[in-house]
GROMACS .gro file of C-alpha atoms in nm:
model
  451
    1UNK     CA    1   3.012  -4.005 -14.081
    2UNK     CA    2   2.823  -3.751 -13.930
    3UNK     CA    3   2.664  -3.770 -13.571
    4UNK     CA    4   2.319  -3.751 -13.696
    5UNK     CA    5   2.433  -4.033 -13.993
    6UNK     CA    6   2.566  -4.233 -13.722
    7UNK     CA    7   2.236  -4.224 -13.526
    8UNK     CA    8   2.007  -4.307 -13.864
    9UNK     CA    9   2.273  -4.596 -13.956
   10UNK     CA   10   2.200  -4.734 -13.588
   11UNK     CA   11   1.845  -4.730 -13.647
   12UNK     CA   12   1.689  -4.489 -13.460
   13UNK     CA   13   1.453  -4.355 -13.707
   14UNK     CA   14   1.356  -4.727 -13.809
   15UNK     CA   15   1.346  -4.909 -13.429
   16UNK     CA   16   0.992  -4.988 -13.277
   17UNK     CA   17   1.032  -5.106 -12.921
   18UNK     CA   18   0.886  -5.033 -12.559
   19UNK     CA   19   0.909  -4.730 -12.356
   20UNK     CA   20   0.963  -4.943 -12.040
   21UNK     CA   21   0.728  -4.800 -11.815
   22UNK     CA   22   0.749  -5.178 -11.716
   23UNK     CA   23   0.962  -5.431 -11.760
   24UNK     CA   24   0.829  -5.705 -11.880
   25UNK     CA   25   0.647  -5.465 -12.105
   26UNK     CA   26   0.261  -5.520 -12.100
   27UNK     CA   27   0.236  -5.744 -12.424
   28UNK     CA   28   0.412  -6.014 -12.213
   29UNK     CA   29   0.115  -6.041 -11.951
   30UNK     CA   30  -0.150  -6.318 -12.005
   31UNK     CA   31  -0.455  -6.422 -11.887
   32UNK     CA   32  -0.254  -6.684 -11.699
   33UNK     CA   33  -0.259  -6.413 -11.420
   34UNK     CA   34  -0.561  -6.235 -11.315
   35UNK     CA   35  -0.772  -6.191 -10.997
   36UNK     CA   36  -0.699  -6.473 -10.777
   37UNK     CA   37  -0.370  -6.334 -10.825
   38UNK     CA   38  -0.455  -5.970 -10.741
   39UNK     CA   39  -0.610  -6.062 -10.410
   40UNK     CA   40  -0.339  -6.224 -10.323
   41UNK     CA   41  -0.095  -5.952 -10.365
   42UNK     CA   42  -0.337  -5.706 -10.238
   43UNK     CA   43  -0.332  -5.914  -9.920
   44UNK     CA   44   0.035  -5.975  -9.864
   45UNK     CA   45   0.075  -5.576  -9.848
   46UNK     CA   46   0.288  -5.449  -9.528
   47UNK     CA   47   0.102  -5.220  -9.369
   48UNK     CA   48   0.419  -5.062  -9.266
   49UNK     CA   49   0.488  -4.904  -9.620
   50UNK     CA   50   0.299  -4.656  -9.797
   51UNK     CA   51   0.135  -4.716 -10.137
   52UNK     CA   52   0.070  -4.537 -10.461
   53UNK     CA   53  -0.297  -4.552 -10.611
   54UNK     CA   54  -0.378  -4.489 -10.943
   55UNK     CA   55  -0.750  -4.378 -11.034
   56UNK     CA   56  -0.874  -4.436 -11.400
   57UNK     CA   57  -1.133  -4.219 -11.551
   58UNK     CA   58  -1.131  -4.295 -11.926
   59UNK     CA   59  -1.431  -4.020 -12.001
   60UNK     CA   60  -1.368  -3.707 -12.235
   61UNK     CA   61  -1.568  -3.444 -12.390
   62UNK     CA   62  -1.366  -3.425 -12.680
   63UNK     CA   63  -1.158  -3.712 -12.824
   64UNK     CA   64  -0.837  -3.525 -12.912
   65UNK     CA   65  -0.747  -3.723 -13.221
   66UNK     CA   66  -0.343  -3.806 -13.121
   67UNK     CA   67  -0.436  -3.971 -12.806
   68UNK     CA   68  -0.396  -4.318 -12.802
   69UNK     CA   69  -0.503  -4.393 -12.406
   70UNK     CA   70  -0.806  -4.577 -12.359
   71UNK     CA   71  -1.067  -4.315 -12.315
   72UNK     CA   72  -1.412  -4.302 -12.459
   73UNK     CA   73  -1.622  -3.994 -12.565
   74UNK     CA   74  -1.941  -3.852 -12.356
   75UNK     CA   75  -2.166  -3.559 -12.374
   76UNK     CA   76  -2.350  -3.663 -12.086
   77UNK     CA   77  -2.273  -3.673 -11.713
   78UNK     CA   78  -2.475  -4.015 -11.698
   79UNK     CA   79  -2.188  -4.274 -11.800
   80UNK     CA   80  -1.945  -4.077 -11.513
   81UNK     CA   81  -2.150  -4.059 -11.233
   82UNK     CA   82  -2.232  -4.440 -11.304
   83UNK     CA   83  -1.864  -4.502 -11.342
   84UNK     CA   84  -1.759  -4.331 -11.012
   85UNK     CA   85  -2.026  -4.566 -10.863
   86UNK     CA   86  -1.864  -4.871 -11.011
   87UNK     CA   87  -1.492  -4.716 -10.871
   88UNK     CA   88  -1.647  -4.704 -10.554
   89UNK     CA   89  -1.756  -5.084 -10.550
   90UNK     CA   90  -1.417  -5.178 -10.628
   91UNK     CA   91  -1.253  -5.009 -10.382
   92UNK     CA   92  -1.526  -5.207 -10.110
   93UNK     CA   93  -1.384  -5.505 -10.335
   94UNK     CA   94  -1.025  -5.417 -10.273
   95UNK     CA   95  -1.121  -5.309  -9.855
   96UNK     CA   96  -1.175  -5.694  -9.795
   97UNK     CA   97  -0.855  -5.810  -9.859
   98UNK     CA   98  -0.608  -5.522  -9.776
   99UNK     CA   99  -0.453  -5.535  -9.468
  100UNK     CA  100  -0.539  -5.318  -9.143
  101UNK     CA  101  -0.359  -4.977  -9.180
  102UNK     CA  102  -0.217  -4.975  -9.507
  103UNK     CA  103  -0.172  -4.552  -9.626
  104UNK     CA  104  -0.129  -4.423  -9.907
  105UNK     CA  105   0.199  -4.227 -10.006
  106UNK     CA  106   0.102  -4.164 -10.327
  107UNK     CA  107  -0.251  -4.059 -10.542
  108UNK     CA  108  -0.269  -3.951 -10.881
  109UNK     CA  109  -0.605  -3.950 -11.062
  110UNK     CA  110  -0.526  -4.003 -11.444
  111UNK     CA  111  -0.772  -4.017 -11.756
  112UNK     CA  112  -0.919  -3.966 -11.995
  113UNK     CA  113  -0.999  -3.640 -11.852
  114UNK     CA  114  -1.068  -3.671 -11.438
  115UNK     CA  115  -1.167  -3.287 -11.463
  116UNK     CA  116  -1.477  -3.385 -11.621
  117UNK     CA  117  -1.589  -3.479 -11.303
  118UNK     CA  118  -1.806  -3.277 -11.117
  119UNK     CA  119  -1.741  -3.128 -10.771
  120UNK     CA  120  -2.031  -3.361 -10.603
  121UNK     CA  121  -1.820  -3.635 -10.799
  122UNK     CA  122  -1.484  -3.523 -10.658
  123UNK     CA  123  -1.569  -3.533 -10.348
  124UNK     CA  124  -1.735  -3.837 -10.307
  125UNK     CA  125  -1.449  -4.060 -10.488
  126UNK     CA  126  -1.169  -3.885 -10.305
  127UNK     CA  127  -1.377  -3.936  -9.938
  128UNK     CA  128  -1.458  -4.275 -10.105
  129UNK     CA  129  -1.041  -4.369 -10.132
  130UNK     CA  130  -0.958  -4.213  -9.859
  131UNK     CA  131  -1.162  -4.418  -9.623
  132UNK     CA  132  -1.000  -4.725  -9.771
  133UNK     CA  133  -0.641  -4.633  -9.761
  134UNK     CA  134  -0.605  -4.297  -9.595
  135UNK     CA  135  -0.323  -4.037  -9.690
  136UNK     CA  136   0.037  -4.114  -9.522
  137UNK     CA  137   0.187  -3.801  -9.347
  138UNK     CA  138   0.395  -3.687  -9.622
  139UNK     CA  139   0.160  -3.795  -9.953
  140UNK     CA  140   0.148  -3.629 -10.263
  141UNK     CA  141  -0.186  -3.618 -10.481
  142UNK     CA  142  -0.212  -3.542 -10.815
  143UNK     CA  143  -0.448  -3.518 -11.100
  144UNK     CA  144  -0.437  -3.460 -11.457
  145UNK     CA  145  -0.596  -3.089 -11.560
  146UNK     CA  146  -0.772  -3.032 -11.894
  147UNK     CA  147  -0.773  -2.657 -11.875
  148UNK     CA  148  -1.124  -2.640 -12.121
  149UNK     CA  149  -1.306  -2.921 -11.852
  150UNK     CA  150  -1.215  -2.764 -11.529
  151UNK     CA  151  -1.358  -2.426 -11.338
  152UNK     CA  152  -1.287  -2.275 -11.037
  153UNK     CA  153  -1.556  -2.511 -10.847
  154UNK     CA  154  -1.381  -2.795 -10.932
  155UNK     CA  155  -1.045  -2.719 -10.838
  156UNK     CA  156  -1.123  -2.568 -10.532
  157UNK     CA  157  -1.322  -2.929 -10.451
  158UNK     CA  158  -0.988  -3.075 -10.531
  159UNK     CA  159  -0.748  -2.858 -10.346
  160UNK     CA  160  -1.015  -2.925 -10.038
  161UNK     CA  161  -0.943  -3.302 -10.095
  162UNK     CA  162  -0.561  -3.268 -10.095
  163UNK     CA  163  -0.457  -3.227 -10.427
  164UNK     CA  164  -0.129  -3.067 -10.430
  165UNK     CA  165   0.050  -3.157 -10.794
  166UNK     CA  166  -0.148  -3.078 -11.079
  167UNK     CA  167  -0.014  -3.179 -11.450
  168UNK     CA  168  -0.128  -3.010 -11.728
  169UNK     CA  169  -0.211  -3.116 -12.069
  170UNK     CA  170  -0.086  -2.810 -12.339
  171UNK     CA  171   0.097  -3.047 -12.649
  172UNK     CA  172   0.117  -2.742 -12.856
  173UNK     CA  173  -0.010  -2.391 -12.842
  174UNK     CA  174   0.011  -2.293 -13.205
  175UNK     CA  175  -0.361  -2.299 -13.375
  176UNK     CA  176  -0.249  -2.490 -13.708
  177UNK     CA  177  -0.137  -2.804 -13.521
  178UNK     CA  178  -0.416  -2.758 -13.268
  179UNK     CA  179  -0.650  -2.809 -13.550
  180UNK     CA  180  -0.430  -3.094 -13.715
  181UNK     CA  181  -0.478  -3.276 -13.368
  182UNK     CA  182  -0.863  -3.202 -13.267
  183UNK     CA  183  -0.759  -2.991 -12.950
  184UNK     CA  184  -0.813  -2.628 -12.934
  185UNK     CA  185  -0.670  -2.458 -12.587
  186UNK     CA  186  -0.607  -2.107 -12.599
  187UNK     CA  187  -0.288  -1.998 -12.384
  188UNK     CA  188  -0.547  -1.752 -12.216
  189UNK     CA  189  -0.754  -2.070 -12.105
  190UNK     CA  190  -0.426  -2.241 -11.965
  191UNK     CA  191  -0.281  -1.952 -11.762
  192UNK     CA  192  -0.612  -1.900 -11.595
  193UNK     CA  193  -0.622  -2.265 -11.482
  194UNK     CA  194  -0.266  -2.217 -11.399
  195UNK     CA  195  -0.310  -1.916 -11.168
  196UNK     CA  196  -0.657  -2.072 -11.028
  197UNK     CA  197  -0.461  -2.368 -10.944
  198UNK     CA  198  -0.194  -2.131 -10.755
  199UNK     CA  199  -0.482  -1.934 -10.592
  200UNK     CA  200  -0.627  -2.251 -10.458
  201UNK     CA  201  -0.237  -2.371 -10.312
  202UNK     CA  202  -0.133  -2.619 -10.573
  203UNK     CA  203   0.199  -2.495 -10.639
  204UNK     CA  204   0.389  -2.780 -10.812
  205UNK     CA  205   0.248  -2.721 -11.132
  206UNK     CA  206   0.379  -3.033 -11.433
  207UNK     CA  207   0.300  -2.961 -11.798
  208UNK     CA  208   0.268  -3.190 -12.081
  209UNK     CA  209   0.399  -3.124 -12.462
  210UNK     CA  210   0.441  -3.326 -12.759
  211UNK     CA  211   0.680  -3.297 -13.083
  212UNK     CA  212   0.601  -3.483 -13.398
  213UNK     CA  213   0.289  -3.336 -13.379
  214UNK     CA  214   0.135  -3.237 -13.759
  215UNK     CA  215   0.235  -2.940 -13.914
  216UNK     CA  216   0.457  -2.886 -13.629
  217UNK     CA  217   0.790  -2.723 -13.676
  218UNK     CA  218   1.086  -2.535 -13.490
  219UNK     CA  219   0.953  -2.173 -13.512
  220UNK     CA  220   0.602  -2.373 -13.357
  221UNK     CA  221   0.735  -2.567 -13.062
  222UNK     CA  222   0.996  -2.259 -12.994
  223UNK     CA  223   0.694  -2.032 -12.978
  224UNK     CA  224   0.532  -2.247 -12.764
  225UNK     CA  225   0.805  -2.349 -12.506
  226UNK     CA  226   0.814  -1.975 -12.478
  227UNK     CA  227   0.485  -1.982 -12.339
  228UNK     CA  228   0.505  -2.262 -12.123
  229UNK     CA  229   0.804  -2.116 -11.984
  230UNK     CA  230   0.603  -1.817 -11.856
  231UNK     CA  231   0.377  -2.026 -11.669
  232UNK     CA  232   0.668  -2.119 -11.440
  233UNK     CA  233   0.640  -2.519 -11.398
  234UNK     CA  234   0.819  -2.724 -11.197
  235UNK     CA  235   0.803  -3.030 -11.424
  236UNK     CA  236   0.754  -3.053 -11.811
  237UNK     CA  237   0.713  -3.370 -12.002
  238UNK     CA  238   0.760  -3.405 -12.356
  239UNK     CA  239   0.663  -3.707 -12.553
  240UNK     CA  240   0.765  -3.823 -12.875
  241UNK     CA  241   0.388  -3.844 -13.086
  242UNK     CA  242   0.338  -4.176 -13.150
  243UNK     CA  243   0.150  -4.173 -13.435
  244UNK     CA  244  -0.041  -4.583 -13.435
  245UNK     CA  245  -0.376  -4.566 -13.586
  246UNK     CA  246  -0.378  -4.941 -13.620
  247UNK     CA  247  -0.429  -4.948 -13.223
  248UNK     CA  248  -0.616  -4.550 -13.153
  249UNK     CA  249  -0.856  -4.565 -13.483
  250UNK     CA  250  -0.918  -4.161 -13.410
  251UNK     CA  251  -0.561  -4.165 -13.539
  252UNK     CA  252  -0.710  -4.187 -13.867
  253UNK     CA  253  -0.806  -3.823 -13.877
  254UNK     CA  254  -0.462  -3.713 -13.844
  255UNK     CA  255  -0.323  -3.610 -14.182
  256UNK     CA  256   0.010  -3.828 -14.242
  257UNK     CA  257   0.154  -3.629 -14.516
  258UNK     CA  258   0.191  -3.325 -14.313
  259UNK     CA  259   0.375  -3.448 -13.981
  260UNK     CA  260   0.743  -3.438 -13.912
  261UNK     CA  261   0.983  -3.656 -14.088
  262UNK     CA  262   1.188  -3.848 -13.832
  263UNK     CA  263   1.494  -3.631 -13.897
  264UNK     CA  264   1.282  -3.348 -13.796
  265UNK     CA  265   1.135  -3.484 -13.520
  266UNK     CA  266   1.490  -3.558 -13.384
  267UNK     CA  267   1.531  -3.152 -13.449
  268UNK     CA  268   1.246  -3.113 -13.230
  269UNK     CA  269   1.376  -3.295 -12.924
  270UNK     CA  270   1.692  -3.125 -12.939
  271UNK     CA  271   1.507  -2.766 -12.952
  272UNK     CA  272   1.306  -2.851 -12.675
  273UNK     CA  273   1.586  -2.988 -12.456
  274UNK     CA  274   1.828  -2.734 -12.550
  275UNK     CA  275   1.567  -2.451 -12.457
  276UNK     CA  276   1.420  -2.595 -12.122
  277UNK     CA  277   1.794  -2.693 -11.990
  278UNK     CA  278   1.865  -2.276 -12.141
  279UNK     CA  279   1.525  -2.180 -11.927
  280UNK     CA  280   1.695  -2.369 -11.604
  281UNK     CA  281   1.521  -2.710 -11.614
  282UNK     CA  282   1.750  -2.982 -11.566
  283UNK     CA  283   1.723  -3.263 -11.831
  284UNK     CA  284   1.567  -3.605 -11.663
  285UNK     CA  285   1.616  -3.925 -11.851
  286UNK     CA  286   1.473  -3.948 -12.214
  287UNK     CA  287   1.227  -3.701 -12.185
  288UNK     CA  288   1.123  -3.476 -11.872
  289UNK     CA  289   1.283  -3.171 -11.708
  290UNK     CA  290   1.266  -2.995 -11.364
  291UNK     CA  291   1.375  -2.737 -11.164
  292UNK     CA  292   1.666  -2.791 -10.994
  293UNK     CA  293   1.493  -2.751 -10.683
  294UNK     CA  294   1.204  -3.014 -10.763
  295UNK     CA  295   1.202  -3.326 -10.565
  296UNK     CA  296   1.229  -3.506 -10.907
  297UNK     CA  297   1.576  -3.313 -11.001
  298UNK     CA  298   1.700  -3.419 -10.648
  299UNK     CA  299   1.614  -3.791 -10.693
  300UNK     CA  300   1.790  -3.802 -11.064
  301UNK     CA  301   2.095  -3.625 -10.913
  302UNK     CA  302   2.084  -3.891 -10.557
  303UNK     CA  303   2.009  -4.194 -10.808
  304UNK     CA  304   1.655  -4.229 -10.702
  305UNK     CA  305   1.485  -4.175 -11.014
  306UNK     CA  306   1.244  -4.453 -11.093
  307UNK     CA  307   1.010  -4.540 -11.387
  308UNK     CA  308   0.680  -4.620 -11.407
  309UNK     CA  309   0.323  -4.610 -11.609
  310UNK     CA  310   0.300  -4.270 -11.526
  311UNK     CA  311   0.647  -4.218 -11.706
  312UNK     CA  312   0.935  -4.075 -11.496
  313UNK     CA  313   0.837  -4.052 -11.088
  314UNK     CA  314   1.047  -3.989 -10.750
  315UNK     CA  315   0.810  -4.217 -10.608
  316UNK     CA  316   0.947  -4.440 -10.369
  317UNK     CA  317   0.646  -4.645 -10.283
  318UNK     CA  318   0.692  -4.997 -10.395
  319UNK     CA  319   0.343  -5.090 -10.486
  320UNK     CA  320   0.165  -4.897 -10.731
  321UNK     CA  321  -0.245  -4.982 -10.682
  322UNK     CA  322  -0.429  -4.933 -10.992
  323UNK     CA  323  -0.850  -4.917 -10.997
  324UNK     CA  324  -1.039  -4.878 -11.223
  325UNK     CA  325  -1.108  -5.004 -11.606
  326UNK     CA  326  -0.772  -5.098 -11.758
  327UNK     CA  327  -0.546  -4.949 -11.495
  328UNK     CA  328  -0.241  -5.162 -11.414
  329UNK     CA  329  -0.108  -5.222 -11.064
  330UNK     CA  330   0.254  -5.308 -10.936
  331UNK     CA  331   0.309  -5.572 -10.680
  332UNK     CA  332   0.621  -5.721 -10.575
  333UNK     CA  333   0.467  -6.035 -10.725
  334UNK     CA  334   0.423  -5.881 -11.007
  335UNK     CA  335   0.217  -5.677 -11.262
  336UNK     CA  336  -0.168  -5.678 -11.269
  337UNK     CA  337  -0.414  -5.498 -11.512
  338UNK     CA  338  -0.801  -5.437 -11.454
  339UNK     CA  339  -1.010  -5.518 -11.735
  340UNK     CA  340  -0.990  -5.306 -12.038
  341UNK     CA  341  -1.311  -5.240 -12.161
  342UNK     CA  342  -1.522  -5.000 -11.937
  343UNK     CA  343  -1.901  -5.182 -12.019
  344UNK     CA  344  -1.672  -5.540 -11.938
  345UNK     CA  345  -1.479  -5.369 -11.643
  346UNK     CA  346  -1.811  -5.253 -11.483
  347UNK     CA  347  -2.007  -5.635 -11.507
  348UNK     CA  348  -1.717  -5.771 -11.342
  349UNK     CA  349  -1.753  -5.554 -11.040
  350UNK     CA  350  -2.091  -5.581 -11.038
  351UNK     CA  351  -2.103  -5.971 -11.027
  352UNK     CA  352  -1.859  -5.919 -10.705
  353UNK     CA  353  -1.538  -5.959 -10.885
  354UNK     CA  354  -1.166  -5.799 -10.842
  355UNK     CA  355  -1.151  -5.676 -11.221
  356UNK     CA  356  -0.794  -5.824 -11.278
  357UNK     CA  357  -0.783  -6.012 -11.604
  358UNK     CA  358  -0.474  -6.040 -11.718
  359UNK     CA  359  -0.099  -5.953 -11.555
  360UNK     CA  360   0.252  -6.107 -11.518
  361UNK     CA  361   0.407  -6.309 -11.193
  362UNK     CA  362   0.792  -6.206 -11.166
  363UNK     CA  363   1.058  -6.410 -11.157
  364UNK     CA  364   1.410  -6.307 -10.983
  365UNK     CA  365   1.536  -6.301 -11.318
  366UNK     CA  366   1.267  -6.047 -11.418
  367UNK     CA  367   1.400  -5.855 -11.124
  368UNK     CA  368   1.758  -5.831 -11.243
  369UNK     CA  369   1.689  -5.786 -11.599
  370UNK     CA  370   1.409  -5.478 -11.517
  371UNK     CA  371   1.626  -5.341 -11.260
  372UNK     CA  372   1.929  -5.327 -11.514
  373UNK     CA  373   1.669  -5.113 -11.810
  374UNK     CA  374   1.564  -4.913 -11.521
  375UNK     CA  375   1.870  -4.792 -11.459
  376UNK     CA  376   1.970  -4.748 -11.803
  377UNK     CA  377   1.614  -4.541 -11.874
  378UNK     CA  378   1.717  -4.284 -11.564
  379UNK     CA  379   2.074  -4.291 -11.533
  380UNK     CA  380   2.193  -4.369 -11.854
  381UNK     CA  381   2.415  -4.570 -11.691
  382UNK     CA  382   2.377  -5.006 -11.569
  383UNK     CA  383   2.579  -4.982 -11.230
  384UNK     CA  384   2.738  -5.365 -11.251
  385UNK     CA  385   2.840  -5.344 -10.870
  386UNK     CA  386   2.510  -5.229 -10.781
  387UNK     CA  387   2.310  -5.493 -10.912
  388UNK     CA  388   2.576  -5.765 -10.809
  389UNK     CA  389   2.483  -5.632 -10.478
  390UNK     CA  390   2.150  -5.639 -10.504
  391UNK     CA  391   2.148  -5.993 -10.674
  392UNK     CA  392   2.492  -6.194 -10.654
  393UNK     CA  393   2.638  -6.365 -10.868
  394UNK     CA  394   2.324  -6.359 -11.103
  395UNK     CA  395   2.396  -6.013 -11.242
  396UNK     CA  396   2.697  -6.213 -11.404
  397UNK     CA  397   2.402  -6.319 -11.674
  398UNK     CA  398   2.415  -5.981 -11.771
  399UNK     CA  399   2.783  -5.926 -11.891
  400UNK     CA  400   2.691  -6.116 -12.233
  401UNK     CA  401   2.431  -5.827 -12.324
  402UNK     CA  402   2.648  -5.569 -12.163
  403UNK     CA  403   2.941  -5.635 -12.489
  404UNK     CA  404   2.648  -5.691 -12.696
  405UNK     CA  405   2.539  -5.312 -12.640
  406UNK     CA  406   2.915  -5.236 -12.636
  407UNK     CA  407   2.937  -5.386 -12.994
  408UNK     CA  408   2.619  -5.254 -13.144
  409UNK     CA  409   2.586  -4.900 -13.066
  410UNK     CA  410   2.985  -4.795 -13.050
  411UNK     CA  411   3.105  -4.561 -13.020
  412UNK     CA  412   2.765  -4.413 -12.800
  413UNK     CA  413   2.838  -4.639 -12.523
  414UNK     CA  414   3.108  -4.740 -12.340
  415UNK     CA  415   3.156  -5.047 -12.086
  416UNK     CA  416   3.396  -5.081 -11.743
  417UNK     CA  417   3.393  -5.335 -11.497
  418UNK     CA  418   3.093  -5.469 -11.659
  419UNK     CA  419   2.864  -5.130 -11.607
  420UNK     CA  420   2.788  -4.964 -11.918
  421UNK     CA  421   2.806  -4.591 -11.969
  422UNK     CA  422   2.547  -4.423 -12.224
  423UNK     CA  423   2.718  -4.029 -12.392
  424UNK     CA  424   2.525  -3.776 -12.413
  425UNK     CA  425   2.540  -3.760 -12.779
  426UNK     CA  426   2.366  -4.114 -12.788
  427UNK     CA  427   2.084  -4.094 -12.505
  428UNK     CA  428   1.833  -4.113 -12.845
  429UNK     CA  429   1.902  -4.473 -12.835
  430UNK     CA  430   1.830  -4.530 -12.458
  431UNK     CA  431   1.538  -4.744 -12.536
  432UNK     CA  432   1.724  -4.938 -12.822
  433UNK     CA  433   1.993  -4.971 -12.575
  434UNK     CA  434   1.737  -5.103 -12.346
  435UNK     CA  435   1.591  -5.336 -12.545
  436UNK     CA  436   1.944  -5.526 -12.530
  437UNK     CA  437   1.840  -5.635 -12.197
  438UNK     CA  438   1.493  -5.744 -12.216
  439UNK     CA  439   1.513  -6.122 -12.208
  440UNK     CA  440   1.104  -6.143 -12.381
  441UNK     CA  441   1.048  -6.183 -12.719
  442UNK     CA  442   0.701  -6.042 -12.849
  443UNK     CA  443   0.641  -6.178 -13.170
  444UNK     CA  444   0.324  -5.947 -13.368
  445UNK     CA  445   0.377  -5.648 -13.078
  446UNK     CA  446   0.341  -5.310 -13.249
  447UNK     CA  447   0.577  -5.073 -13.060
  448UNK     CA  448   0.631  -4.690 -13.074
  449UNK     CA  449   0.921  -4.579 -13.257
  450UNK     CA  450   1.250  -4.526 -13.049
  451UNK     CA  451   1.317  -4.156 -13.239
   0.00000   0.00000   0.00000
């Protein structure tokens, strides 16, 4: 049996399950856990170490039809500038319970499209967050760039507020799947942002592609990574399309019959991974590269490498603060999300509520069990001694799903001392692999597939 036969016969091109950007993944949270529960974590925060904040701005221009975030279409400034008003009453909410002197290692304003703010706007959220939880010494800040909603005014209003990591939206250059996917951005349009963004000191540059896309196919992406390659990243991220119009309805305008099978879309990863490790990225986890160099290359190689809604991060903060509708913050208590809805997110605030609605309170098991798919989602590898370090004799309760994994995807993994090893030639199934470990069963959960 071939390699790729062995793969299929596995189930990668059939498997749905999480991309553990969280463990428990978010269908497990309830309603069971919601504001009381946020100001209590947002109180018990040591002032002593740094936190990452997470800004949601869920406005676009243009609704590219593959996205499946939670954004929302406008043609007027109107709905943003009341928006930013309603981020800014939140973050008065959040003031009276954090502690005295908390900073903030970590800012990264995601979307939606945060670029469609204008610079008045910029300014007066990032003043607005910084006077709540100023920058640590050593902070990074980054923001999401649609290079069609963003002009030299606005960037240089960011760099002014400290933005210095910008990550770029591209998916595909070529013009047929550009139309297939309701987002036209000429290469022109992207290497001026890029060099306006270098003029204006923001030189760690992260770009973001996609494969599966429709009509999409190896001459495509390989033109494409050529170009992205000439805008010298540091960082490139390249998702697998989920294609779920049951849950992102704009889905519905993507033709079906002309996107990738799922043996082609396995093509497609390999091209892309054999030409950015070829361009001198290095290959982190499932689906990111970087330059050697890059702080996230260094944490992969030192075992730092940590995962988290934003995907693959070297951020080292343990709380991850999100504001804003439907954002999701990290506690050591546990996981919180802000109401979804933006009209139901912004009554909440106004009636003098933390918008928290519905989260998860960890257990020490939940610990364990996360830690363990962590460190098989970026390492490929479940360290046994580690974790019985970590947590005693309790990591035992993992050497049952450790020979399950053994037994089920042989010969792509192999076991020692109770750590288990992923091979190259079966990293496909890292999630799969994963999922051996996740202790939550979540019954009517539609998940992205694993390929």
């Amino acid at each position: 049996m071939t390699h790729i036969a062995k793969l299929q016969s596995l189930g990668l091109f059939d498997a749905r399950v999480p991309r553990y950007t969280s463990y428990p993944a978010a269908p497990v949270f309830t309603g069971a856990v919601g504001a009381e529960f946020q100001a209590e974590a947002i109180r018990a925060l040591d002032p002593a170490v740094p936190i990452s904040v997470y800004i949601h701005v869920p406005f676009c221009e243009r609704l590219c039809w593959f996205c499946a975030c939670r954004t929302q279409g406008t043609q007027t400034l109107a709905p943003v500038e009341a928006y930013v008003g309603t981020l800014l009453q939140e973050l008065k909410l959040v003031a009276a319970h954090l502690p005295k002197g908390v900073r903030m290692g970590r800012l990264h304003w995601g979307g939606g499209t945060p670029t469609i703010l204008t610079p008045e706007l910029i300014h007066r959220l990032a003043q607005a967050i910084k006077a709540v939880i100023p920058f640590a010494e050593h902070y990074e800040f980054s923001v999401e760039i649609d290079p069609m909603m963003v002009d030299e005014a606005k960037i240089r209003a960011l760099s002014e507020e400290g933005m210095n990591r910008a990550s770029i939206g591209i998916q595909d250059f070529t013009d047929i799947v550009q139309s297939a996917i309701g987002r036209e951005q000429p290469f022109e349009a992207t290497k001026a942002c890029v060099d306006m963004l270098r003029h204006y000191g923001v030189h760690s540059l992260n770009t973001d592609l996609v494969y599966g896309l429709p009509h999409q196919n190896r001459e495509s992406l390989a033109a494409t990574i050529d170009k992205v390659l000439s805008l010298q990243p540091d960082r490139v991220a390249i998702f697998g399309y989920a294609h779920v119009p049951w849950m992102a309805k704009r889905q519905k305008l993507i033709d079906e019959a002309v996107l990738p099978n799922d043996m082609e879309r396995h093509e497609l990863a390999n091209l892309a991974a054999r030409l950015f490790t070829e361009g001198g990225f290095e290959r982190i986890g499932i689906d990111h590269f970087a330059r050697p160099e890059d702080s996230m290359a260094v944490a992969s190689r030192n075992g730092k490498l940590r995962r988290n809604f934003q995907g693959y991060v070297d951020d080292e903060c343990p709380t991850l603060l999100g504001i804003g509708a439907s954002s999701i913050s990290k506690f050591e208590q546990g996981y919180l999300q802000n109401t979804a809805a933006t009209a139901a997110y912004i009554k909440q605030i106004e009636a003098g509520e933390l918008p928290g609605y519905r989260g998860h309170r960890m257990t020490e098991a939940d610990r364990l069990h996360g830690r363990a798919i962590e460190m098989i989602m970026c390492d490929f590898h479940l360290d046994m001694p580690a974790l019985k370090a970590r947590f005693g004799d309790a990591a035992d309760d993992l050497l049952q799903r450790v020979a399950e994994a053994e037994r089920q995807f042989a010969p792509f993994v192999s076991t020692e001392g109770g750590s288990l090893t992923i091979a190259p030639e079966g990293r496909a199934l890292c999630r799969m692999i994963a999922k051996t470990f996740d202790a939550y069963e979540t019954p009517g959960a539609r998940y992205s597939q694993a390929s």
